[in-house]
Short mmCIF file of C-alpha atoms and ligand atoms in Angstrom, two decimals:
data_model
loop_
_atom_site.label_atom_id
_atom_site.label_comp_id
_atom_site.label_asym_id
_atom_site.label_seq_id
_atom_site.Cartn_x
_atom_site.Cartn_y
_atom_site.Cartn_z
CA UNK A 17 100.53 107.06 90.59
CA UNK A 18 102.02 104.25 90.19
CA UNK A 19 100.25 100.29 91.15
CA UNK A 20 102.64 97.16 91.76
CA UNK A 21 100.06 94.93 90.21
CA UNK A 22 99.09 91.55 88.98
CA UNK A 23 96.03 90.07 87.58
CA UNK A 24 96.19 87.28 89.57
CA UNK A 25 96.18 89.01 93.37
CA UNK A 26 92.91 89.45 94.69
CA UNK A 27 94.36 92.04 97.01
CA UNK A 28 95.10 93.92 94.01
CA UNK A 29 91.86 93.71 92.86
CA UNK A 30 90.43 95.22 95.38
CA UNK A 31 92.11 98.45 94.54
CA UNK A 32 91.25 98.19 91.05
CA UNK A 33 87.68 97.60 91.50
CA UNK A 34 88.02 101.05 94.10
CA UNK A 35 89.91 102.73 90.79
CA UNK A 36 87.22 101.84 88.69
CA UNK A 37 84.17 102.39 90.85
CA UNK A 38 85.75 106.23 92.34
CA UNK A 39 86.84 107.19 88.43
CA UNK A 40 90.37 107.66 89.33
CA UNK A 41 92.02 104.89 86.67
CA UNK A 42 93.39 107.21 84.93
CA UNK A 43 95.48 108.58 87.30
CA UNK A 44 97.43 105.56 88.16
CA UNK A 45 100.08 103.62 85.68
CA UNK A 46 100.04 99.75 86.50
CA UNK A 47 103.32 98.35 87.06
CA UNK A 48 103.41 94.21 86.22
CA UNK A 49 104.47 92.70 89.45
CA UNK A 50 105.52 89.35 90.10
CA UNK A 51 106.92 86.66 92.55
CA UNK A 52 106.82 84.87 95.46
CA UNK A 53 108.13 84.68 99.37
CA UNK A 54 110.52 82.13 98.28
CA UNK A 55 111.93 84.38 95.03
CA UNK A 56 110.61 87.67 94.97
CA UNK A 57 111.10 88.32 91.40
CA UNK A 58 109.87 91.94 90.42
CA UNK A 59 108.08 92.32 93.54
CA UNK A 60 108.72 95.85 95.07
CA UNK A 61 110.87 94.91 98.28
CA UNK A 62 112.64 98.01 98.03
CA UNK A 63 109.10 100.26 98.06
CA UNK A 64 107.42 97.21 100.38
CA UNK A 65 109.62 96.24 102.71
CA UNK A 66 107.05 93.19 102.93
CA UNK A 67 107.64 92.42 99.33
CA UNK A 68 103.84 91.98 99.21
CA UNK A 69 101.62 93.48 96.55
CA UNK A 70 99.42 95.84 96.10
CA UNK A 71 102.31 98.44 96.98
CA UNK A 72 101.34 102.12 95.75
CA UNK A 73 103.33 105.32 94.74
CA UNK A 74 102.33 108.57 94.86
CA UNK A 75 103.69 111.63 94.84
CA UNK A 76 103.38 113.25 97.74
CA UNK A 77 104.81 110.52 100.30
CA UNK A 78 105.72 107.40 101.04
CA UNK A 79 104.83 104.36 98.88
CA UNK A 80 101.43 102.91 100.52
CA UNK A 81 101.01 99.36 101.31
CA UNK A 82 98.59 96.76 102.41
CA UNK A 83 95.16 96.88 100.32
CA UNK A 84 93.42 97.94 103.19
CA UNK A 85 95.36 101.07 103.45
CA UNK A 86 95.71 102.10 99.70
CA UNK A 87 91.60 101.67 98.91
CA UNK A 88 90.93 104.02 102.06
CA UNK A 89 93.79 106.52 101.08
CA UNK A 90 92.11 106.59 97.63
CA UNK A 91 88.62 106.50 99.00
CA UNK A 92 89.80 109.61 100.81
CA UNK A 93 91.43 111.05 97.64
CA UNK A 94 88.13 110.96 95.74
CA UNK A 95 86.04 111.47 98.57
CA UNK A 96 83.94 108.45 97.59
CA UNK A 97 82.54 107.48 100.82
CA UNK A 98 83.05 103.83 100.57
CA UNK A 99 84.31 103.98 104.19
CA UNK A 100 81.15 104.90 106.71
CA UNK A 101 82.61 108.33 108.11
CA UNK A 102 83.72 107.90 111.66
CA UNK A 103 80.96 107.19 114.44
CA UNK A 104 78.11 106.36 111.31
CA UNK A 105 76.36 103.68 112.26
CA UNK A 106 77.51 100.59 110.40
CA UNK A 107 81.03 101.98 110.78
CA UNK A 108 82.74 99.08 112.81
CA UNK A 109 80.57 96.06 110.87
CA UNK A 110 81.97 97.45 107.26
CA UNK A 111 85.56 97.06 108.91
CA UNK A 112 84.96 93.73 110.03
CA UNK A 113 83.43 92.31 107.07
CA UNK A 114 86.40 93.54 105.29
CA UNK A 115 88.69 91.86 107.58
CA UNK A 116 86.69 88.94 107.10
CA UNK A 117 86.96 89.19 103.35
CA UNK A 118 90.96 90.01 103.61
CA UNK A 119 91.15 86.96 105.92
CA UNK A 120 89.72 84.72 103.78
CA UNK A 121 91.82 85.57 100.90
CA UNK A 122 94.94 85.38 103.04
CA UNK A 123 93.43 81.72 103.47
CA UNK A 124 92.93 81.20 100.21
CA UNK A 125 96.08 82.63 98.79
CA UNK A 126 98.36 80.18 101.33
CA UNK A 127 96.69 77.03 100.31
CA UNK A 128 98.44 78.19 96.90
CA UNK A 129 101.72 78.58 98.18
CA UNK A 130 101.34 75.44 100.28
CA UNK A 131 100.99 73.54 96.63
CA UNK A 132 102.96 75.79 94.75
CA UNK A 133 106.05 76.68 97.05
CA UNK A 134 106.57 73.03 98.28
CA UNK A 135 107.95 69.81 96.31
CA UNK A 136 104.61 67.39 96.12
CA UNK A 137 105.76 65.07 98.72
CA UNK A 138 106.51 68.10 101.00
CA UNK A 139 102.77 69.61 101.11
CA UNK A 140 101.29 68.76 104.50
CA UNK A 141 97.33 68.10 103.55
CA UNK A 142 96.55 68.99 107.41
CA UNK A 143 97.70 72.88 106.37
CA UNK A 144 95.85 73.09 103.50
CA UNK A 145 92.36 71.68 105.09
CA UNK A 146 92.91 74.10 108.05
CA UNK A 147 93.26 77.16 105.78
CA UNK A 148 90.09 76.02 104.07
CA UNK A 149 88.35 75.74 107.61
CA UNK A 150 88.63 79.15 107.85
CA UNK A 151 87.41 79.97 104.70
CA UNK A 152 84.20 77.71 105.23
CA UNK A 153 83.63 79.37 108.92
CA UNK A 154 83.69 82.51 107.11
CA UNK A 155 81.05 81.51 104.34
CA UNK A 156 79.08 79.94 107.56
CA UNK A 157 79.00 83.13 109.47
CA UNK A 158 78.11 85.07 106.34
CA UNK A 159 75.28 83.26 105.84
CA UNK A 160 73.79 83.35 108.90
CA UNK A 161 74.92 86.16 110.28
CA UNK A 162 76.27 88.98 107.64
CA UNK A 163 74.00 89.01 104.72
CA UNK A 164 72.15 92.20 105.73
CA UNK A 165 75.48 94.02 106.07
CA UNK A 166 76.27 93.40 102.14
CA UNK A 167 72.94 95.23 100.76
CA UNK A 168 72.92 99.06 100.64
CA UNK A 169 74.86 101.27 98.89
CA UNK A 170 78.22 100.47 97.73
CA UNK A 171 81.02 99.74 100.67
CA UNK A 172 84.43 98.31 101.17
CA UNK A 173 83.14 95.44 102.44
CA UNK A 174 81.21 94.44 99.03
CA UNK A 175 84.02 95.06 96.92
CA UNK A 176 86.44 93.32 99.60
CA UNK A 177 83.78 90.12 99.70
CA UNK A 178 83.21 90.45 96.39
CA UNK A 179 86.90 90.06 95.39
CA UNK A 180 87.48 86.85 98.27
CA UNK A 181 84.47 84.92 96.64
CA UNK A 182 86.25 85.15 92.94
CA UNK A 183 89.07 84.07 94.35
CA UNK A 184 87.69 81.01 95.78
CA UNK A 185 86.51 80.31 92.18
CA UNK A 186 89.84 81.15 91.03
CA UNK A 187 92.18 79.00 92.41
CA UNK A 188 89.69 76.53 94.58
CA UNK A 189 86.89 75.88 92.34
CA UNK A 190 86.75 72.05 92.94
CA UNK A 191 86.20 72.83 96.85
CA UNK A 192 82.27 74.60 95.93
CA UNK A 193 82.26 76.90 98.29
CA UNK A 194 78.43 77.89 97.37
CA UNK A 195 77.10 74.48 99.09
CA UNK A 196 75.47 75.24 101.84
CA UNK A 197 75.59 79.16 101.13
CA UNK A 198 72.42 79.95 98.73
CA UNK A 199 72.05 83.32 100.37
CA UNK A 200 75.54 84.42 99.60
CA UNK A 201 75.70 82.66 96.32
CA UNK A 202 73.01 84.61 94.90
CA UNK A 203 74.61 87.98 96.07
CA UNK A 204 77.33 87.01 94.65
CA UNK A 205 76.01 86.87 91.08
CA UNK A 206 74.24 90.08 91.51
CA UNK A 207 77.14 91.42 92.68
CA UNK A 208 79.74 90.39 90.00
CA UNK A 209 78.02 91.67 87.35
CA UNK A 210 79.17 94.86 88.31
CA UNK A 211 81.35 96.41 85.49
CA UNK A 212 84.56 97.21 88.02
CA UNK A 213 84.03 93.39 88.79
CA UNK A 214 83.57 92.38 85.34
CA UNK A 215 86.68 94.56 83.95
CA UNK A 216 88.96 93.12 86.98
CA UNK A 217 88.13 89.25 86.56
CA UNK A 218 91.17 87.63 88.37
CA UNK A 219 93.67 85.64 85.35
CA UNK A 220 96.84 83.99 85.67
CA UNK A 221 99.77 85.65 83.28
N1 LIG B 14 97.75 92.08 103.60
C1 LIG B 14 98.00 92.42 102.42
C2 LIG B 14 98.66 90.87 101.36
C3 LIG B 14 99.02 90.91 100.09
C4 LIG B 14 99.32 89.86 99.73
O1 LIG B 14 99.61 88.78 100.44
N2 LIG B 14 99.67 89.76 98.11
C5 LIG B 14 100.53 88.72 97.96
C6 LIG B 14 99.99 88.49 96.74
S1 LIG B 14 98.01 87.73 96.28
C7 LIG B 14 101.73 88.76 97.58
O2 LIG B 14 102.18 89.94 96.99
N3 LIG B 14 102.83 87.43 98.09
C8 LIG B 14 104.21 87.85 97.59
C9 LIG B 14 104.23 87.07 99.62
O3 LIG B 14 103.85 86.75 100.00
O4 LIG B 14 105.83 87.89 99.97
C10 LIG B 14 97.07 92.81 101.61
O5 LIG B 14 95.80 93.66 101.79
O6 LIG B 14 97.26 93.81 100.44
#
């Protein structure tokens, strides 16, 4: 398989963590991809019409894209059970928590694009703040309602949330997401010590 990859992408990182955790790293060749919506560069636009990474070429069928699809595919391929079986208790909560983490990453990435892709005098601070409010509301919901879902055996929601929180540190460190979220911050300390998380820390190339 070939994974279109960039070390700075939190969505690619979800896939990388799943590859580590399920023992499939050796089955994938990493293809460096870099670009933006304005200038797709080496993003795999012919493989994924949306021009986004991660995208995964696999021998037996179409290129897969969107981290949720790829992670689910890799989980099924390894029989790893990072997703609860259909009908199993907690199934919908795990998927909702993964969607929350992905949404936090979407907002955090949009904030980066807002400042990077526009000339400084065209940046709209209200857009940046509106995206950050989505993240803040998610952090508050996690702290007050979702902490019990972050314990127990590893699942895809844990992976996604670990990647989302590390991405906040990576790109928006001055915003201090930990303030007012002590339980989540404590969970993050333990989770990011996992080998798969240490090996995939985001970095700019
Ligand atoms: N929902 C997608 C989001 C992927 C995404 O936004 N990837 C970014 C990199 S972090 C990208 O490729 N952006 C290029 C663009 O927006 O054109 C997923 O889960 O894979």
